[in-house]
Short mmCIF file of C-alpha atoms in Angstrom, two decimals:
data_model
loop_
_atom_site.label_atom_id
_atom_site.label_comp_id
_atom_site.label_asym_id
_atom_site.label_seq_id
_atom_site.Cartn_x
_atom_site.Cartn_y
_atom_site.Cartn_z
CA MET W 1 15.80 -28.77 -54.35
CA GLN W 2 13.62 -31.34 -56.08
CA ARG W 3 11.21 -31.31 -53.11
CA LEU W 4 10.93 -27.51 -53.32
CA GLN W 5 10.13 -27.78 -57.05
CA VAL W 6 7.33 -30.27 -56.30
CA LEU W 7 5.87 -27.90 -53.66
CA LYS W 8 5.87 -25.05 -56.15
CA GLN W 9 4.09 -27.20 -58.75
CA ASP W 10 1.50 -28.27 -56.14
CA PHE W 11 0.89 -24.66 -55.14
CA PHE W 12 0.40 -23.34 -58.69
CA SER W 13 -1.92 -26.23 -59.49
CA LEU W 14 -4.41 -25.02 -56.84
CA ASN W 15 -7.48 -23.09 -57.89
CA THR W 16 -8.26 -19.47 -56.90
CA THR W 17 -10.44 -20.40 -53.92
CA GLN W 18 -7.71 -22.58 -52.47
CA HIS W 19 -5.17 -19.77 -52.97
CA LEU W 20 -7.46 -17.40 -51.07
CA ILE W 21 -7.82 -19.85 -48.19
CA ILE W 22 -4.05 -20.33 -47.90
CA GLY W 23 -3.48 -16.59 -48.17
CA SER W 24 -6.01 -15.88 -45.45
CA ALA W 25 -4.44 -18.50 -43.17
CA VAL W 26 -0.99 -16.99 -43.68
CA ALA W 27 -2.33 -13.49 -43.03
CA ALA W 28 -4.15 -14.64 -39.90
CA GLY W 29 -1.01 -16.36 -38.66
CA GLY W 30 1.00 -13.24 -39.31
CA LEU W 31 -1.57 -11.10 -37.49
CA LEU W 32 -1.57 -13.52 -34.54
CA ALA W 33 2.24 -13.46 -34.39
CA TYR W 34 2.17 -9.66 -34.50
CA LEU W 35 -0.40 -9.46 -31.69
CA VAL W 36 1.61 -11.89 -29.54
CA HIS W 37 4.75 -9.81 -30.18
CA LYS W 38 2.94 -6.58 -29.27
CA ARG W 39 1.52 -8.17 -26.12
CA ARG W 40 4.98 -9.30 -25.04
CA GLN W 41 6.46 -5.86 -25.62
CA ILE W 42 7.06 -3.93 -22.42
CA LYS W 43 4.69 -0.99 -22.49
CA SER W 44 5.21 2.26 -20.66
CA ILE W 45 3.07 5.18 -19.57
CA PRO W 46 3.89 8.78 -20.52
CA LEU W 47 6.52 10.58 -18.44
CA GLY W 48 4.71 13.89 -18.68
CA GLU W 49 6.22 17.12 -17.42
CA GLY W 50 5.69 19.60 -14.62
CA TRP W 51 6.84 22.71 -12.82
CA TRP W 52 6.06 22.92 -9.11
CA GLY W 53 8.19 25.85 -8.01
CA ALA W 54 6.88 29.27 -7.00
CA GLY W 55 6.03 31.61 -9.86
CA ASP W 56 6.79 31.04 -13.52
CA LYS W 57 9.18 28.42 -14.81
CA PRO W 58 12.62 29.91 -15.57
CA LEU W 59 14.48 29.30 -18.80
CA SER W 60 17.03 27.08 -17.03
CA GLU W 61 17.32 25.21 -13.73
CA ASP W 62 20.33 24.49 -11.55
CA ASP W 63 20.90 20.74 -11.76
CA LYS W 64 23.80 20.55 -9.31
CA ILE W 65 23.67 18.34 -6.21
CA TYR W 66 24.51 20.03 -2.91
CA PRO W 67 25.41 18.52 0.48
CA PHE W 68 22.84 19.12 3.22
CA GLN W 69 22.83 18.68 6.98
CA VAL W 70 19.94 18.55 9.42
CA GLN W 71 20.32 21.36 11.95
CA THR W 72 18.60 22.60 15.08
CA SER W 73 18.98 25.38 17.63
CA ASP W 74 18.27 26.15 21.27
CA GLN W 75 15.51 28.52 20.13
CA GLU W 76 13.78 25.75 18.17
CA ILE W 77 13.85 23.43 21.19
CA GLU W 78 12.70 26.17 23.60
CA ASP W 79 9.75 26.98 21.33
CA LEU W 80 8.81 23.28 21.25
CA HIS W 81 8.92 23.04 25.06
CA GLU W 82 6.82 26.17 25.49
CA ARG W 83 4.14 24.83 23.18
CA ILE W 84 4.19 21.43 24.91
CA ASP W 85 3.76 23.11 28.31
CA LYS W 86 0.60 24.91 27.10
CA THR W 87 -1.15 21.72 25.97
CA ARG W 88 -4.69 21.04 27.20
CA TYR W 89 -5.74 17.40 27.54
CA THR W 90 -9.15 15.72 27.60
CA ASP W 91 -9.57 12.77 29.94
CA PRO W 92 -10.20 9.48 28.11
CA LEU W 93 -13.33 7.40 28.58
CA GLU W 94 -12.98 4.60 31.09
CA ASP W 95 -11.52 1.39 29.63
CA SER W 96 -11.45 2.88 26.11
CA CYS W 97 -7.78 2.01 25.43
CA PHE W 98 -7.06 3.20 21.83
CA GLN W 99 -10.58 2.52 20.54
CA TYR W 100 -11.34 6.25 20.39
CA GLY W 101 -7.92 7.24 19.11
CA PHE W 102 -4.74 8.06 21.01
CA ASN W 103 -5.45 7.55 24.72
CA SER W 104 -4.61 10.82 26.48
CA THR W 105 -3.41 9.07 29.67
CA TYR W 106 -0.67 7.34 27.72
CA LEU W 107 -0.15 10.48 25.62
CA LYS W 108 0.84 12.36 28.78
CA LYS W 109 3.55 9.75 29.42
CA VAL W 110 4.88 10.12 25.88
CA VAL W 111 4.84 13.90 26.12
CA HIS W 112 6.59 13.83 29.51
CA TYR W 113 9.37 11.80 27.93
CA TRP W 114 9.45 14.16 24.95
CA ARG W 115 9.64 17.24 27.15
CA ASN W 116 12.13 16.00 29.75
CA GLN W 117 14.22 13.15 28.32
CA PHE W 118 14.14 13.21 24.53
CA ASP W 119 17.37 14.72 23.20
CA TRP W 120 16.68 16.29 19.81
CA LYS W 121 20.27 17.43 19.34
CA LYS W 122 21.42 13.85 19.81
CA GLN W 123 18.86 12.63 17.29
CA VAL W 124 19.94 15.28 14.79
CA ALA W 125 23.42 13.76 15.03
CA VAL W 126 21.84 10.34 14.36
CA LEU W 127 20.06 11.74 11.29
CA ASN W 128 23.35 13.15 10.01
CA LYS W 129 25.01 9.76 10.35
CA TYR W 130 24.36 9.26 6.64
CA PRO W 131 25.17 11.76 3.86
CA HIS W 132 22.29 14.10 2.99
CA PHE W 133 21.89 16.04 -0.25
CA LYS W 134 19.50 18.36 -2.08
CA THR W 135 19.01 19.05 -5.76
CA LYS W 136 16.53 21.16 -7.71
CA ILE W 137 14.06 19.17 -9.86
CA GLU W 138 11.01 20.70 -11.55
CA GLY W 139 11.33 23.77 -9.36
CA LEU W 140 11.61 21.93 -6.03
CA ASP W 141 14.51 21.30 -3.66
CA VAL W 142 14.45 17.51 -3.41
CA HIS W 143 16.11 16.01 -0.33
CA PHE W 144 17.66 12.55 -0.22
CA ILE W 145 20.25 10.46 1.58
CA HIS W 146 22.78 8.49 -0.43
CA VAL W 147 24.56 5.60 1.27
CA ARG W 148 27.34 3.65 -0.40
CA PRO W 149 28.50 0.28 0.96
CA PRO W 150 32.04 -0.04 2.30
CA HIS W 151 34.39 -1.22 -0.42
CA ARG W 152 35.05 -4.95 -0.47
CA GLU W 153 37.05 -6.89 -3.00
CA GLY W 154 34.90 -8.80 -5.47
CA GLN W 155 31.53 -7.50 -4.24
CA ARG W 156 28.76 -6.57 -6.64
CA VAL W 157 27.04 -3.25 -5.85
CA LEU W 158 23.54 -2.53 -7.17
CA PRO W 159 21.69 0.81 -6.89
CA LEU W 160 18.45 0.70 -4.91
CA MET W 161 15.96 3.46 -4.18
CA LEU W 162 13.73 3.18 -1.09
CA VAL W 163 10.60 5.39 -0.96
CA HIS W 164 8.60 6.06 2.21
CA GLY W 165 4.92 6.89 2.71
CA TRP W 166 2.67 8.79 5.14
CA PRO W 167 3.04 9.50 8.04
CA GLY W 168 6.57 8.17 7.74
CA SER W 169 9.77 9.65 6.38
CA PHE W 170 13.20 8.68 5.08
CA TYR W 171 14.05 7.93 8.74
CA GLU W 172 11.98 4.72 8.52
CA PHE W 173 14.90 3.19 6.61
CA TYR W 174 17.63 3.88 9.17
CA ARG W 175 17.26 0.38 10.64
CA ILE W 176 17.43 -1.39 7.30
CA LEU W 177 20.26 0.61 5.72
CA PRO W 178 23.12 -1.24 7.46
CA LEU W 179 21.58 -4.56 6.39
CA LEU W 180 21.34 -3.56 2.74
CA THR W 181 24.75 -1.93 2.44
CA GLU W 182 26.50 -4.89 4.09
CA THR W 183 27.73 -7.47 1.58
CA GLN W 184 25.70 -10.69 1.47
CA ASP W 185 27.01 -13.46 -0.78
CA GLY W 186 29.03 -10.90 -2.74
CA LEU W 187 26.01 -8.59 -3.18
CA ALA W 188 25.50 -5.13 -1.63
CA PHE W 189 23.33 -2.10 -2.38
CA GLU W 190 24.07 1.55 -2.93
CA VAL W 191 20.93 3.05 -1.38
CA ILE W 192 19.13 6.30 -2.19
CA CYS W 193 16.28 7.39 0.11
CA PRO W 194 14.47 10.55 -1.07
CA SER W 195 11.88 12.56 0.80
CA ILE W 196 8.64 12.92 -1.18
CA PRO W 197 8.21 16.62 -2.09
CA GLY W 198 6.08 18.15 0.65
CA TYR W 199 7.47 15.71 3.23
CA GLY W 200 10.28 16.50 5.65
CA PHE W 201 13.23 18.26 4.08
CA SER W 202 11.95 18.17 0.48
CA GLU W 203 10.34 21.42 -0.61
CA ALA W 204 6.54 21.40 -0.85
CA PRO W 205 4.94 21.92 -4.28
CA HIS W 206 3.65 25.47 -4.80
CA LYS W 207 1.08 24.47 -7.39
CA GLN W 208 -1.88 22.10 -7.49
CA GLY W 209 -1.66 18.66 -9.05
CA PHE W 210 1.51 17.12 -7.60
CA ASP W 211 0.55 13.42 -7.42
CA SER W 212 2.37 10.08 -7.43
CA LEU W 213 3.03 10.35 -11.16
CA ALA W 214 4.79 13.68 -10.65
CA ALA W 215 6.78 12.26 -7.72
CA ALA W 216 7.76 9.26 -9.86
CA ARG W 217 9.04 11.50 -12.64
CA VAL W 218 11.01 13.62 -10.14
CA PHE W 219 12.65 10.52 -8.63
CA LEU W 220 13.49 9.12 -12.08
CA THR W 221 15.22 12.42 -12.81
CA LEU W 222 17.06 12.11 -9.50
CA MET W 223 18.37 8.64 -10.35
CA GLU W 224 19.44 9.82 -13.80
CA ARG W 225 21.19 12.82 -12.25
CA LEU W 226 23.07 10.48 -9.92
CA GLY W 227 24.31 8.57 -12.96
CA PHE W 228 22.17 5.43 -12.71
CA SER W 229 20.77 4.05 -15.97
CA GLN W 230 19.42 0.90 -14.31
CA PHE W 231 18.40 0.32 -10.70
CA TYR W 232 16.07 -1.43 -8.26
CA LEU W 233 13.12 0.12 -6.40
CA GLN W 234 11.38 -0.62 -3.11
CA GLY W 235 8.39 1.03 -1.47
CA GLY W 236 5.45 0.78 0.88
CA ASP W 237 2.38 2.99 1.36
CA TRP W 238 2.69 5.95 -1.07
CA GLY W 239 6.18 4.67 -1.82
CA SER W 240 4.62 1.55 -3.31
CA LEU W 241 2.54 3.61 -5.75
CA ILE W 242 5.39 5.99 -6.60
CA THR W 243 7.87 3.20 -7.32
CA THR W 244 5.23 1.33 -9.33
CA ASN W 245 4.70 4.47 -11.41
CA MET W 246 8.47 4.74 -11.90
CA ALA W 247 8.52 1.17 -13.22
CA GLN W 248 5.62 1.95 -15.55
CA MET W 249 7.25 5.12 -16.89
CA LYS W 250 10.73 3.73 -17.51
CA PRO W 251 10.61 -0.09 -17.45
CA GLN W 252 13.92 -0.19 -19.33
CA SER W 253 15.61 1.49 -16.35
CA VAL W 254 13.97 -0.48 -13.53
CA LYS W 255 15.66 -3.86 -13.15
CA GLY W 256 13.25 -4.89 -10.41
CA LEU W 257 10.43 -3.53 -8.26
CA HIS W 258 9.87 -4.71 -4.68
CA VAL W 259 6.83 -3.51 -2.71
CA ASN W 260 5.34 -4.35 0.66
CA MET W 261 1.93 -2.88 -0.08
CA MET W 262 0.06 -3.80 -3.26
CA MET W 263 -3.45 -3.09 -4.46
CA SER W 264 -5.37 -5.36 -6.82
CA SER W 265 -7.63 -4.46 -9.70
CA ARG W 266 -11.31 -5.18 -9.45
CA GLY W 267 -12.96 -7.63 -11.80
CA LEU W 268 -14.55 -11.03 -12.25
CA LYS W 269 -11.51 -12.89 -10.92
CA VAL W 270 -11.60 -11.00 -7.64
CA LEU W 271 -15.38 -11.38 -7.35
CA LEU W 272 -15.16 -15.14 -7.89
CA SER W 273 -12.41 -15.34 -5.28
CA LEU W 274 -14.68 -13.66 -2.74
CA LEU W 275 -17.61 -15.96 -3.52
CA ILE W 276 -15.77 -19.29 -3.82
CA GLY W 277 -12.58 -18.62 -1.87
CA PRO W 278 -13.84 -19.40 1.65
CA TYR W 279 -15.02 -22.84 0.54
CA LEU W 280 -12.85 -23.98 -2.40
CA PRO W 281 -9.85 -21.62 -2.40
CA PHE W 282 -7.72 -23.78 -4.73
CA LEU W 283 -10.28 -23.29 -7.53
CA VAL W 284 -9.68 -19.52 -7.55
CA GLY W 285 -5.95 -19.45 -6.90
CA LEU W 286 -6.06 -18.75 -3.17
CA THR W 287 -3.95 -20.48 -0.52
CA ARG W 288 -4.99 -21.37 3.02
CA GLU W 289 -2.97 -18.39 4.24
CA ASP W 290 -4.87 -16.11 1.85
CA VAL W 291 -8.14 -17.40 3.27
CA ARG W 292 -6.95 -16.85 6.84
CA ARG W 293 -5.97 -13.25 6.08
CA LEU W 294 -8.90 -12.32 3.84
CA PHE W 295 -12.00 -13.71 5.49
CA PRO W 296 -14.50 -12.82 6.82
CA PHE W 297 -14.02 -10.36 3.98
CA PHE W 298 -16.47 -7.61 4.87
CA GLU W 299 -15.30 -7.44 8.47
CA ARG W 300 -11.60 -7.31 7.58
CA ASN W 301 -11.63 -5.42 4.30
CA VAL W 302 -14.72 -3.21 4.42
CA TYR W 303 -15.85 -2.45 7.97
CA GLU W 304 -12.34 -2.39 9.45
CA ILE W 305 -11.06 -0.18 6.64
CA LEU W 306 -13.97 2.22 7.12
CA ARG W 307 -13.15 2.42 10.81
CA GLU W 308 -9.48 3.15 10.06
CA SER W 309 -9.74 5.49 7.07
CA GLY W 310 -11.43 8.58 8.51
CA TYR W 311 -8.11 10.44 8.27
CA MET W 312 -7.94 9.66 4.54
CA HIS W 313 -11.34 11.12 3.75
CA ILE W 314 -10.57 14.49 5.30
CA GLN W 315 -7.01 14.60 3.91
CA ALA W 316 -8.32 13.74 0.46
CA THR W 317 -10.90 16.53 0.60
CA LYS W 318 -9.81 19.25 3.08
CA PRO W 319 -6.12 18.72 3.87
CA ASP W 320 -5.46 22.33 4.86
CA THR W 321 -8.26 22.13 7.41
CA ALA W 322 -7.06 18.75 8.70
CA GLY W 323 -3.51 20.00 9.20
CA CYS W 324 -4.25 23.45 10.55
CA GLY W 325 -4.51 22.48 14.22
CA VAL W 326 -1.73 19.88 14.35
CA ASN W 327 0.66 22.14 12.45
CA ASP W 328 0.59 24.52 15.42
CA SER W 329 0.40 21.97 18.26
CA PRO W 330 3.31 19.54 18.75
CA VAL W 331 1.27 17.31 21.06
CA GLY W 332 -1.64 17.23 18.61
CA LEU W 333 0.79 16.36 15.82
CA ALA W 334 2.36 13.57 17.87
CA ALA W 335 -1.03 12.07 18.73
CA TYR W 336 -2.17 12.25 15.10
CA ILE W 337 0.96 10.58 13.74
CA LEU W 338 1.72 8.07 16.48
CA GLU W 339 -1.82 6.70 16.51
CA LYS W 340 -1.10 5.40 12.99
CA PHE W 341 2.09 3.69 14.17
CA SER W 342 -0.06 1.93 16.75
CA THR W 343 -3.03 0.70 14.72
CA TRP W 344 -1.26 0.19 11.38
CA THR W 345 1.33 -2.01 13.02
CA ASP W 346 -1.38 -4.25 14.46
CA LEU W 347 -5.09 -3.47 14.58
CA LYS W 348 -5.32 -5.37 17.86
CA ASN W 349 -3.25 -2.62 19.47
CA LYS W 350 -6.49 -0.64 19.81
CA ASP W 351 -7.32 -2.88 22.76
CA LEU W 352 -4.17 -1.89 24.68
CA VAL W 353 -3.93 1.11 27.01
CA ASP W 354 -0.56 2.10 25.51
CA GLY W 355 -1.51 1.21 21.93
CA GLY W 356 1.36 -1.28 21.79
CA LEU W 357 3.63 1.49 20.52
CA GLU W 358 6.76 0.42 22.37
CA ARG W 359 6.45 -3.22 21.36
CA LYS W 360 8.07 -2.50 18.00
CA PHE W 361 9.49 1.00 18.35
CA SER W 362 11.46 3.10 20.80
CA LEU W 363 10.08 6.49 21.82
CA ASP W 364 13.27 8.07 20.47
CA ASP W 365 12.61 6.63 17.01
CA LEU W 366 8.92 7.55 17.05
CA LEU W 367 9.54 11.10 18.25
CA THR W 368 12.36 11.60 15.75
CA ASN W 369 9.90 10.92 12.95
CA VAL W 370 7.43 13.35 14.55
CA MET W 371 10.17 15.97 14.87
CA ILE W 372 10.94 15.73 11.15
CA TYR W 373 7.36 16.80 10.48
CA TRP W 374 7.36 19.39 13.29
CA THR W 375 10.60 21.18 12.53
CA THR W 376 9.90 21.37 8.78
CA GLY W 377 6.21 22.31 9.20
CA SER W 378 5.38 19.72 6.54
CA ILE W 379 2.28 18.02 7.92
CA VAL W 380 -0.15 20.09 5.80
CA SER W 381 1.79 19.64 2.55
CA SER W 382 2.12 15.90 3.26
CA MET W 383 -1.65 15.67 3.66
CA ARG W 384 -2.23 17.44 0.35
CA PHE W 385 -0.68 14.45 -1.41
CA TYR W 386 -3.91 12.56 -0.62
CA LYS W 387 -6.09 15.15 -2.32
CA GLU W 388 -3.86 15.33 -5.38
CA ASN W 389 -3.96 11.54 -5.81
CA LEU W 390 -7.62 10.96 -4.95
CA LYS W 391 -9.36 13.95 -6.55
CA THR W 392 -10.25 11.74 -9.54
CA ASN W 393 -11.19 8.07 -9.92
CA ILE W 394 -7.87 6.26 -9.50
CA ASP W 395 -9.12 3.43 -11.74
CA ASN W 396 -9.29 5.89 -14.67
CA ARG W 397 -5.72 7.12 -14.26
CA VAL W 398 -3.07 6.33 -16.84
CA ASP W 399 -1.20 4.21 -14.27
CA SER W 400 -4.09 1.78 -13.76
CA ARG W 401 -2.39 -0.37 -16.42
CA TRP W 402 -0.09 -3.37 -16.01
CA ILE W 403 3.40 -3.50 -14.56
CA PHE W 404 5.83 -5.55 -16.65
CA VAL W 405 9.15 -5.25 -14.80
CA PRO W 406 10.28 -8.13 -12.54
CA SER W 407 8.37 -7.69 -9.29
CA GLY W 408 8.78 -8.91 -5.73
CA LEU W 409 5.86 -8.72 -3.32
CA ALA W 410 6.13 -9.02 0.45
CA ALA W 411 2.78 -9.64 2.16
CA PHE W 412 3.01 -8.69 5.84
CA PRO W 413 0.20 -10.08 8.03
CA GLY W 414 -0.46 -6.77 9.79
CA GLU W 415 -0.91 -4.80 6.55
CA LEU W 416 -4.22 -2.94 6.35
CA MET W 417 -5.42 -4.97 3.36
CA HIS W 418 -4.21 -8.34 2.14
CA CYS W 419 -3.62 -8.86 -1.58
CA PRO W 420 -3.25 -12.51 -2.67
CA ARG W 421 -0.74 -13.36 -5.37
CA SER W 422 -3.54 -14.29 -7.77
CA TRP W 423 -5.00 -10.79 -7.39
CA ALA W 424 -1.64 -9.06 -7.61
CA ALA W 425 -0.91 -10.95 -10.85
CA ILE W 426 -3.77 -9.09 -12.53
CA ARG W 427 -1.55 -5.98 -12.62
CA TYR W 428 1.96 -7.21 -11.82
CA ARG W 429 2.61 -9.35 -14.89
CA ASN W 430 6.11 -10.52 -14.02
CA ILE W 431 6.06 -11.63 -10.39
CA ARG W 432 9.37 -13.28 -9.50
CA SER W 433 8.77 -13.46 -5.75
CA TYR W 434 5.72 -13.43 -3.48
CA THR W 435 6.38 -13.94 0.23
CA PHE W 436 3.96 -14.44 3.10
CA MET W 437 5.92 -12.60 5.79
CA PRO W 438 5.65 -14.23 9.25
CA ARG W 439 5.09 -11.00 11.19
CA GLY W 440 4.98 -7.25 10.76
CA GLY W 441 2.57 -4.60 9.61
CA HIS W 442 2.34 -1.46 7.50
CA PHE W 443 5.71 0.11 8.43
CA ALA W 444 7.75 -2.89 7.30
CA ALA W 445 11.24 -1.34 7.17
CA PHE W 446 10.74 0.32 10.57
CA GLU W 447 9.17 -2.72 12.27
CA GLU W 448 10.96 -5.70 10.73
CA PRO W 449 14.10 -4.50 8.96
CA LYS W 450 15.78 -7.92 8.95
CA LEU W 451 12.77 -9.66 7.41
CA LEU W 452 12.32 -6.99 4.75
CA ALA W 453 16.03 -6.81 3.91
CA SER W 454 16.18 -10.59 3.54
CA ASP W 455 13.21 -10.58 1.18
CA ILE W 456 14.66 -7.78 -0.94
CA VAL W 457 17.97 -9.65 -1.24
CA GLN W 458 16.38 -12.97 -2.25
CA PHE W 459 14.22 -11.17 -4.83
CA VAL W 460 17.17 -9.35 -6.37
CA LYS W 461 19.15 -12.59 -6.50
CA LYS W 462 16.34 -14.20 -8.47
CA VAL W 463 16.32 -11.31 -10.93
CA GLU W 464 20.12 -11.29 -11.20
CA LYS W 465 20.17 -15.12 -11.15
CA CYS W 466 23.08 -15.21 -8.76
#
């Protein structure tokens, strides 16, 4: 008490100038503390709103969830076979392998299997192995599968949404589902796999503007409708962007975000990495593995991407034109889709006469994914997603901001572009796990389900601290 009295006397004995200095210091300290607090606060981006159904928005919308089953018919299969039989082929150039696209010599072998051995009815039964549902959100019938783990005493079950990309589908996750729903160290996942609207069995938007932000909002509504207030997310390709947007919109609901495709922001840090990285990588936060995957930069990340992104340019500008022919030709559709499963798995597959397709996938699995697009007639609407997302400068979008939720990043060596941890950290501000995966490419869940499942589990354990 006596010490406090002395301090008061010392303070009141100061002159006006000294009082002003102390007051300014206190104010500056308070401002600094406020700015630090604001910086640490988890920020979100606006949810927005939308209506994508045909016609005007009604006063109310049915929010019930209905069971759904994939179906087929003899007429559907007969029509497919008739169209296959009328296909005209162009002979490939000698020794061209997959350098000019899908080699038609190998395509004939795939189509022969499709026409004479592939059993679509059997694959429909495989698709219906897991429970399917539909629910109306923002005017669209949204399809999803919902898989609960078998009950085990003492296990901890966490909700997890997996989101696919193009030209994939929810079927990409059929290999990984048993691994995630099986208990590991007392932990298992209740998995929800939706189809992006315009893909597969989800209704296509009837209005312009349905982008990743709209898809994110729809999927957040889906999780809320299923009764989940907190959950984990995982995605690759478009799924990576959609789940990232979900984490930005409702960070309080997303316990953790795991992606196997991440894009970095541009800036001085990235530029310095490109200039110094090949010679002194440790100075710019790069590892030896980063250097191996990144350089020579222009060959791997500029020229190679230009060679592989022709599809993106036309889909981002004229998707209806791009999809017109393949929407009517099953063989054209198969060639267009399967070529991506060849080159995006490993760019070196272009030098193989069969595109290396059956090194990672079975023809049954590949053709089942093609059939999801064929039977639903969704290739055009899936392509439109590119135009809706790329019609403006993506760097100026509201979602170009930071991601604050706990994040796990899996860097597969065959991914189209490598993103070092130091680059990813520019946007993902709470990285709990960054893994250099030993093998695998763009379609991680389809190619390497065990590796991806293991990485998801170790990431979630870090977040849950179990």
